[in-house]
XYZ file of N, CA, C and O in Angstrom:
288
model
N 137.961 0.377 46.781
C 136.717 -1.308 47.158
C 135.643 -1.203 46.073
O 135.013 0.321 45.587
N 134.850 -1.368 45.954
C 133.675 -1.431 45.167
C 131.903 -1.200 45.949
O 132.079 -1.664 46.771
N 132.028 -0.101 45.144
C 130.405 0.541 46.387
C 129.006 -0.534 46.190
O 129.220 -0.596 44.722
N 127.993 0.007 46.661
C 128.077 -1.158 46.206
C 126.576 -0.263 45.512
O 126.216 1.065 45.465
N 124.995 -0.884 44.744
C 124.218 -0.636 43.808
C 123.219 -0.182 44.745
O 123.307 -1.182 45.551
N 122.304 -0.030 43.710
C 121.007 -0.075 44.613
C 120.648 -1.705 44.143
O 119.374 -1.524 45.045
N 120.776 -2.024 43.997
C 121.027 -3.900 43.464
C 121.557 -4.881 44.673
O 120.903 -4.877 45.816
N 122.602 -4.318 45.263
C 123.148 -4.537 46.138
C 122.484 -4.426 47.410
O 122.429 -5.233 48.594
N 121.963 -3.058 47.413
C 120.543 -2.541 48.759
C 119.597 -3.616 48.918
O 119.268 -3.447 49.935
N 119.388 -4.084 47.091
C 118.100 -4.712 48.105
C 118.158 -6.191 48.618
O 117.134 -6.341 48.844
N 119.536 -6.922 47.633
C 119.776 -7.832 48.262
C 120.435 -7.937 49.688
O 119.410 -9.082 50.709
N 121.331 -7.079 50.326
C 121.227 -6.773 51.918
C 119.457 -6.980 52.660
O 119.061 -7.725 53.636
N 118.999 -6.512 52.454
C 117.457 -6.508 52.783
C 116.490 -8.054 52.124
O 116.246 -8.307 53.526
N 117.046 -8.484 51.622
C 115.955 -9.794 50.911
C 116.720 -10.705 52.193
O 115.941 -11.184 52.738
N 117.819 -10.628 52.108
C 119.527 -11.052 52.612
C 119.369 -10.838 54.344
O 119.332 -11.852 55.517
N 118.642 -10.213 54.782
C 118.443 -9.394 56.146
C 119.934 -9.002 57.216
O 120.404 -9.237 57.238
N 120.688 -8.747 55.705
C 122.150 -8.944 56.199
C 123.032 -7.308 55.760
O 121.339 -5.963 55.689
N 123.419 -6.649 57.248
C 123.902 -5.141 57.139
C 125.002 -4.719 56.578
O 125.322 -5.243 56.269
N 124.691 -3.752 56.050
C 125.883 -2.199 55.518
C 126.059 -1.999 56.459
O 125.982 -0.542 57.044
N 126.968 -1.388 55.590
C 128.309 0.396 57.009
C 127.821 1.205 56.243
O 128.430 1.703 54.866
N 127.691 2.051 57.136
C 127.112 3.460 56.479
C 127.635 5.018 57.706
O 127.252 4.646 58.979
N 128.068 5.896 57.376
C 128.306 7.143 57.759
C 127.053 8.428 57.588
O 127.341 8.795 56.247
N 127.416 9.214 58.274
C 126.756 10.323 57.907
C 127.945 11.413 57.566
O 128.854 11.126 58.610
N 127.624 12.305 56.411
C 129.419 13.451 55.973
C 128.985 14.754 55.672
O 127.503 14.374 54.612
N 129.465 15.629 55.708
C 129.037 16.996 55.234
C 129.886 17.121 54.611
O 129.450 18.560 53.961
N 131.166 16.841 54.353
C 131.971 17.919 53.219
C 132.939 16.838 53.167
O 133.489 15.526 53.198
N 133.962 17.947 52.241
C 134.290 17.440 50.818
C 136.120 16.766 52.016
O 136.493 15.278 51.626
N 136.315 16.742 52.959
C 137.382 16.478 53.502
C 137.008 15.427 54.183
O 137.878 14.269 53.721
N 136.456 15.034 55.150
C 136.140 13.578 55.519
C 135.042 12.634 54.311
O 135.795 11.659 54.732
N 134.972 13.131 53.984
C 134.399 12.127 52.703
C 134.504 11.349 51.854
O 135.391 10.631 51.756
N 136.576 11.897 51.313
C 137.965 12.058 51.036
C 138.263 10.795 52.168
O 139.018 9.530 51.668
N 138.110 10.449 53.845
C 138.841 9.807 54.110
C 137.791 8.743 54.187
O 138.687 7.867 54.152
N 137.062 9.119 54.163
C 135.761 8.397 54.802
C 135.938 7.228 53.221
O 135.769 5.623 52.971
N 136.090 6.963 52.386
C 136.702 6.780 51.141
C 138.135 5.862 51.028
O 137.534 4.243 49.949
N 138.869 6.367 52.124
C 139.184 5.753 52.414
C 139.550 3.720 53.116
O 140.666 3.303 53.266
N 138.810 3.721 54.058
C 138.235 2.733 54.475
C 137.114 1.891 54.519
O 136.928 1.863 53.105
N 136.724 1.480 54.634
C 135.446 -0.302 54.282
C 133.804 0.213 54.097
O 133.140 -0.742 54.499
N 133.587 1.452 54.745
C 133.139 1.940 55.315
C 131.448 1.920 53.384
O 132.620 2.343 53.071
N 130.947 1.642 53.213
C 130.177 1.051 52.637
C 129.014 2.230 50.940
O 129.183 2.854 50.496
N 128.796 3.185 52.744
C 127.614 4.101 51.836
C 127.620 5.097 52.930
O 129.031 6.045 54.141
N 128.020 7.053 52.411
C 127.604 7.811 52.708
C 126.245 8.643 52.746
O 125.440 8.873 51.729
N 125.559 8.955 54.019
C 124.668 9.406 53.892
C 124.885 11.337 53.870
O 125.763 11.758 54.667
N 123.942 11.924 53.109
C 124.238 13.468 53.402
C 122.631 13.332 53.841
O 121.971 13.806 52.858
N 122.021 14.419 54.563
C 121.489 13.603 55.327
C 120.817 15.470 56.024
O 121.239 16.161 56.538
N 119.730 15.620 56.864
C 119.146 16.662 56.962
C 119.566 17.304 58.424
O 119.303 17.736 59.237
N 120.088 15.660 59.538
C 120.760 16.142 60.510
C 121.611 18.074 59.880
O 122.073 17.850 61.926
N 121.933 17.403 59.110
C 123.392 18.472 59.347
C 122.176 20.090 59.871
O 123.534 20.711 59.879
N 120.894 19.726 59.710
C 120.703 21.209 60.282
C 121.059 21.294 61.461
O 121.729 22.550 61.854
N 120.902 20.545 62.429
C 121.156 20.634 64.224
C 123.007 20.274 64.345
O 123.487 21.113 64.714
N 123.308 19.252 63.459
C 124.812 19.400 63.636
C 125.609 20.653 63.021
O 127.419 21.201 62.906
N 125.384 20.560 61.169
C 126.047 22.836 61.082
C 125.103 23.415 61.001
O 126.694 24.237 61.875
N 124.171 23.088 61.352
C 123.857 24.925 61.459
C 123.474 25.110 62.631
O 123.168 26.469 62.984
N 123.548 24.224 63.864
C 122.859 24.410 64.823
C 121.944 24.800 65.590
O 121.391 25.391 66.472
N 120.707 24.586 64.299
C 119.654 24.089 64.659
C 119.818 22.760 65.223
O 120.174 22.610 66.280
N 117.929 23.083 66.160
C 117.387 22.942 67.390
C 116.333 21.598 66.767
O 116.903 20.444 67.500
N 116.288 21.546 65.729
C 115.863 20.575 64.876
C 116.432 20.474 63.697
O 117.338 21.535 62.680
N 115.591 19.292 62.678
C 116.101 19.552 61.563
C 115.556 19.626 60.266
O 114.743 20.129 58.912
N 113.584 20.187 60.965
C 113.227 21.106 59.559
C 112.932 22.158 59.259
O 112.636 22.553 57.521
N 114.527 22.887 58.610
C 114.617 24.602 58.773
C 115.322 23.988 57.911
O 116.335 24.797 56.865
N 115.395 22.870 57.260
C 116.810 22.436 55.925
C 116.583 22.894 55.332
O 115.201 21.877 55.115
N 116.468 22.918 53.843
C 116.680 22.922 52.767
C 116.704 21.775 51.714
O 117.575 21.857 52.022
N 115.998 21.704 50.611
C 116.556 20.455 49.392
C 117.995 21.308 48.696
O 118.876 21.086 48.847
N 117.484 22.298 48.712
C 119.327 23.378 47.803
C 120.156 23.246 49.471
O 121.627 22.785 48.903
N 120.217 23.591 50.356
C 121.275 22.791 51.464
C 122.127 21.424 51.986
O 123.087 21.508 51.829
N 120.344 20.977 51.386
C 121.770 19.208 50.912
C 122.097 19.549 49.729
O 123.358 18.669 49.723
N 121.523 19.707 48.657
C 122.428 20.114 47.589
C 123.243 20.682 47.770
O 124.576 19.145 46.518
N 123.479 21.667 48.920
C 125.243 22.263 49.081
C 126.117 20.789 49.321
O 127.202 20.752 48.691
N 125.544 20.377 50.711
C 126.518 19.881 50.968
C 127.175 17.874 49.687
O 127.902 17.773 50.147
N 125.808 17.981 49.183
C 126.834 16.780 48.578
C 127.130 16.751 47.648
O 127.449 16.494 47.141
N 127.728 18.375 46.726
C 128.098 18.582 46.101
C 129.535 19.092 46.590
O 130.703 18.032 45.899
N 129.863 18.755 47.836
C 130.407 18.852 49.019
C 131.212 17.384 49.178
O 132.219 17.321 48.779
N 130.279 17.021 49.230
C 131.174 15.292 49.497
C 130.983 14.608 48.625
O 131.977 13.994 48.267
């Protein structure tokens, strides 16, 4: 399945159509998601609450996000 490009996302915005995205933080889940019809994976600061068990996202650093991006 072809993954969307930036231009594809811009076209979704113009057309008002939706695409499927899921948040993932590790390679194992990313490899499963890649076998589905999900359009895009998001790695974001919510890892502060989901992975680190923090109360919010303010404590998440760019280095932590980069680490999880590499895992995915």
